[in-house]
PDB file of C-alpha atoms in Angstrom:
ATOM      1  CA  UNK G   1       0.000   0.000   0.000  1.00  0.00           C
ATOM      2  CA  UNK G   2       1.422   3.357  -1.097  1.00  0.00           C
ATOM      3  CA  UNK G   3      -0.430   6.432   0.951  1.00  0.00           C
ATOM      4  CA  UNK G   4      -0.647   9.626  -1.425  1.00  0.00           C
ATOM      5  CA  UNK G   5      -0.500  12.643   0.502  1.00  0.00           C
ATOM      6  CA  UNK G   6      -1.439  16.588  -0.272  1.00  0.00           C
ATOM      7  CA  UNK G   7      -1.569  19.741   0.998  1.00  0.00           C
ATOM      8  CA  UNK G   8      -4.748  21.767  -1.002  1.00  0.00           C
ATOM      9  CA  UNK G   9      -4.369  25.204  -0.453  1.00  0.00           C
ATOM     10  CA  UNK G  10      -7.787  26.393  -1.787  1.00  0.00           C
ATOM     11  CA  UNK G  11      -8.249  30.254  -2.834  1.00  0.00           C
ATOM     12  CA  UNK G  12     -10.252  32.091  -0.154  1.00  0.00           C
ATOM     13  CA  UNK G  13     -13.967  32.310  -0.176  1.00  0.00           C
ATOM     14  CA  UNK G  14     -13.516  29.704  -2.837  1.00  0.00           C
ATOM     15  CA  UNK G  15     -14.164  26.470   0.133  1.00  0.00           C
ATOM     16  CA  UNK G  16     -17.614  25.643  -0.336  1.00  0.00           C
ATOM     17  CA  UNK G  17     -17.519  25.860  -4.420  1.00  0.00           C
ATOM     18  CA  UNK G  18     -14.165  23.385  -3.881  1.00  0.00           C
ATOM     19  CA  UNK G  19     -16.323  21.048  -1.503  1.00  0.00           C
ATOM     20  CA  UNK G  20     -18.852  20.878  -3.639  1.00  0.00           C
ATOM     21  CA  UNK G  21     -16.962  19.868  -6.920  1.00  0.00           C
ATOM     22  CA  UNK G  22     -14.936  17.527  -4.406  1.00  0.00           C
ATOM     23  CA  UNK G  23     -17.657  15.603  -3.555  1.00  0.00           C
ATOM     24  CA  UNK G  24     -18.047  15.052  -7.486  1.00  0.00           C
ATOM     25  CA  UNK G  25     -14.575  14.189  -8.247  1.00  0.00           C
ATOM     26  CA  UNK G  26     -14.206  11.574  -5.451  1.00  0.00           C
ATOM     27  CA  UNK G  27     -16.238   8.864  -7.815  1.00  0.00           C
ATOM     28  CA  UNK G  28     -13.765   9.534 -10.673  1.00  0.00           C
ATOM     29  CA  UNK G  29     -10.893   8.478  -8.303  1.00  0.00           C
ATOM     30  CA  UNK G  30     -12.613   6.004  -6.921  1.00  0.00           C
ATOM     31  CA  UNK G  31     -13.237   4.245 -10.110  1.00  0.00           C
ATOM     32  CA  UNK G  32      -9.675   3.960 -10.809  1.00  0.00           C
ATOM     33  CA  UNK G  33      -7.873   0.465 -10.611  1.00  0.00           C
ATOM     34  CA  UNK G  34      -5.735   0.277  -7.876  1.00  0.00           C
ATOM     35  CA  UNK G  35      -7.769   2.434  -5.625  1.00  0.00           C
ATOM     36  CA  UNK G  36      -8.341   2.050  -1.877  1.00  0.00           C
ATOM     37  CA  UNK G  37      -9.472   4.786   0.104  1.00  0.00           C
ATOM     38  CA  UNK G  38      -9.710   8.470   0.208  1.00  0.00           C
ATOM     39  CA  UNK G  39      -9.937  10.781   3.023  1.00  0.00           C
ATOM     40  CA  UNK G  40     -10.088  14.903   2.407  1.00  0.00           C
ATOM     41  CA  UNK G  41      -9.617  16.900   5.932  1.00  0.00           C
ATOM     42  CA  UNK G  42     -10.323  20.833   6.376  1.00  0.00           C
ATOM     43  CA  UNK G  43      -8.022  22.058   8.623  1.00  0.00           C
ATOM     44  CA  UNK G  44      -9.072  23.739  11.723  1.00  0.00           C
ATOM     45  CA  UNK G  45      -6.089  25.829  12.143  1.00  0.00           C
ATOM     46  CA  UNK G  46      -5.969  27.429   8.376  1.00  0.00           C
ATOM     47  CA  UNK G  47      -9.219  28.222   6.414  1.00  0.00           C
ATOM     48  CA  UNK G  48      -8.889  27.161   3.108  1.00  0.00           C
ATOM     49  CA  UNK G  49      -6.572  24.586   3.719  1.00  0.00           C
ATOM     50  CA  UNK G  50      -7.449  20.400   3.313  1.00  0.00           C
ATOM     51  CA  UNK G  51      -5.202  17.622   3.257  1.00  0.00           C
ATOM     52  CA  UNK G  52      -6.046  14.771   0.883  1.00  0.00           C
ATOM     53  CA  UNK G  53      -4.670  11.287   1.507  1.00  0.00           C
ATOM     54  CA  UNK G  54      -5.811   8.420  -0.863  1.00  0.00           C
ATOM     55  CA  UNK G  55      -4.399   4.858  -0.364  1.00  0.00           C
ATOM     56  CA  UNK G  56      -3.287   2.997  -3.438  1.00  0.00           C
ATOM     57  CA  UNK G  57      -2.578  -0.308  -4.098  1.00  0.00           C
ATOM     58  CA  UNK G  58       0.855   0.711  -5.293  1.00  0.00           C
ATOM     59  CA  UNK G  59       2.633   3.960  -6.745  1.00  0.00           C
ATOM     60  CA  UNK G  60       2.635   2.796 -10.473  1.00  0.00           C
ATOM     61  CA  UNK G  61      -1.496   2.833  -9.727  1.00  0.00           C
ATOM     62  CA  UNK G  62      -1.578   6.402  -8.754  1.00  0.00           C
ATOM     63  CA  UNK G  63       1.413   7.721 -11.143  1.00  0.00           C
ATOM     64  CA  UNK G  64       0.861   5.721 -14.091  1.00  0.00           C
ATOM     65  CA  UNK G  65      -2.912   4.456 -13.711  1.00  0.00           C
ATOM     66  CA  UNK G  66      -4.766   7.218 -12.543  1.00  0.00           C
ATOM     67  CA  UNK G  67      -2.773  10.194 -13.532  1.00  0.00           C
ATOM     68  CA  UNK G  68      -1.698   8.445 -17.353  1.00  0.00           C
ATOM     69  CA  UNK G  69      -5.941   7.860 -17.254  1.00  0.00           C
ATOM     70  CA  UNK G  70      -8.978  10.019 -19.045  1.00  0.00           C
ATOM     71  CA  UNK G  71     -10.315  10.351 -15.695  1.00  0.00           C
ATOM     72  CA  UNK G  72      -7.175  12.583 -14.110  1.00  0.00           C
ATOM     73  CA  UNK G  73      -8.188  15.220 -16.908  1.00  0.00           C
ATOM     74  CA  UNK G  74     -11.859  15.198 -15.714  1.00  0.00           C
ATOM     75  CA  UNK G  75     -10.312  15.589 -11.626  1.00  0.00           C
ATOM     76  CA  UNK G  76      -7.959  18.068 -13.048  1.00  0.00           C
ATOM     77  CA  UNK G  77     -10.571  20.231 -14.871  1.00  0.00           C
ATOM     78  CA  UNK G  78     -13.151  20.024 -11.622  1.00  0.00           C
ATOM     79  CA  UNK G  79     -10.389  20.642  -9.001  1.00  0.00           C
ATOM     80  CA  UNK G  80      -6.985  22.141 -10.264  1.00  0.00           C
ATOM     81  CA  UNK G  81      -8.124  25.819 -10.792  1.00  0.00           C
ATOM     82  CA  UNK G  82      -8.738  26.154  -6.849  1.00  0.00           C
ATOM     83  CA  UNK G  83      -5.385  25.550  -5.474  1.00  0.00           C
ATOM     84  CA  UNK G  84      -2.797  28.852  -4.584  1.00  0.00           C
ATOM     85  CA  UNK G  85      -0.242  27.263  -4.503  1.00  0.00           C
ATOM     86  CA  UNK G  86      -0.600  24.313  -6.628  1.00  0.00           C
ATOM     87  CA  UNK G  87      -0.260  21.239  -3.823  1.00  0.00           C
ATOM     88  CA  UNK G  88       3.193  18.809  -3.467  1.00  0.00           C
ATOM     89  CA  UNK G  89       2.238  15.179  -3.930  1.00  0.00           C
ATOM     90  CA  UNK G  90       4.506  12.923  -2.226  1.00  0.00           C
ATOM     91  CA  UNK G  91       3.685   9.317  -1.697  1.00  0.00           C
ATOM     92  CA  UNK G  92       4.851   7.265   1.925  1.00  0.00           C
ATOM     93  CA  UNK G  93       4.822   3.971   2.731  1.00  0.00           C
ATOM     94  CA  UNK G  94       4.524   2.345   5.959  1.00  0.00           C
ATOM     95  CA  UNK G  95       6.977   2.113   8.562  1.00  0.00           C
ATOM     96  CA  UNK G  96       5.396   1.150  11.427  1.00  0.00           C
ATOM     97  CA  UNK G  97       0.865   0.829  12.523  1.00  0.00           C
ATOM     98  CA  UNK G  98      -1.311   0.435  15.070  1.00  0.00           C
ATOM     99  CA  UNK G  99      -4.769  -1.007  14.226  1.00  0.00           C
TER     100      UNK G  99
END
């Protein structure tokens, strides 16, 4: 399991317009092989700014699969304009749990 992580930085007054085309995009990820959870947070600290995490089954499923697919140009054109700065992906694997 490869854990994709992201900082969204969404431009003020913008949050509820992002939300809303969020809870849109989340199906087109979810449809993609290789998927295995998501999880957006609003943080309470800094309006405007989430953090995205979305399991994957491995990186070449999130690099190559999802972002190489049709449906990355359908989450790009829903969600890409709203970000200020545009967000650092980085991808972690595990080192050590607790169920």
């Amino acid at each position: 399991m490869v854990l994709e992580h992201a900082v969204l930085n969404v431009r003020g007054g913008q949050e509820a317009e992002f939300e809303g085309a969020f809870a849109t995009a989340k199906a087109i990820i979810a449809a993609s092989p290789g998927f295995q959870s998501l999880r957006l947070g609003r943080c309470l600290e800094h309006e405007g700014r989430y953090v995205l995490l979305v399991e994957w089954r491995d990186l070449d499923a999130h690099v190559t699969g999802f972002r190489g697919s049709p449906r990355y140009e359908e989450w790009r054109r829903l969600l890409h304009h709203f970000y200020e700065p545009f967000p650092v992906v980085e991808h972690y694997e595990d080192v050590a749990t607790i169920p």
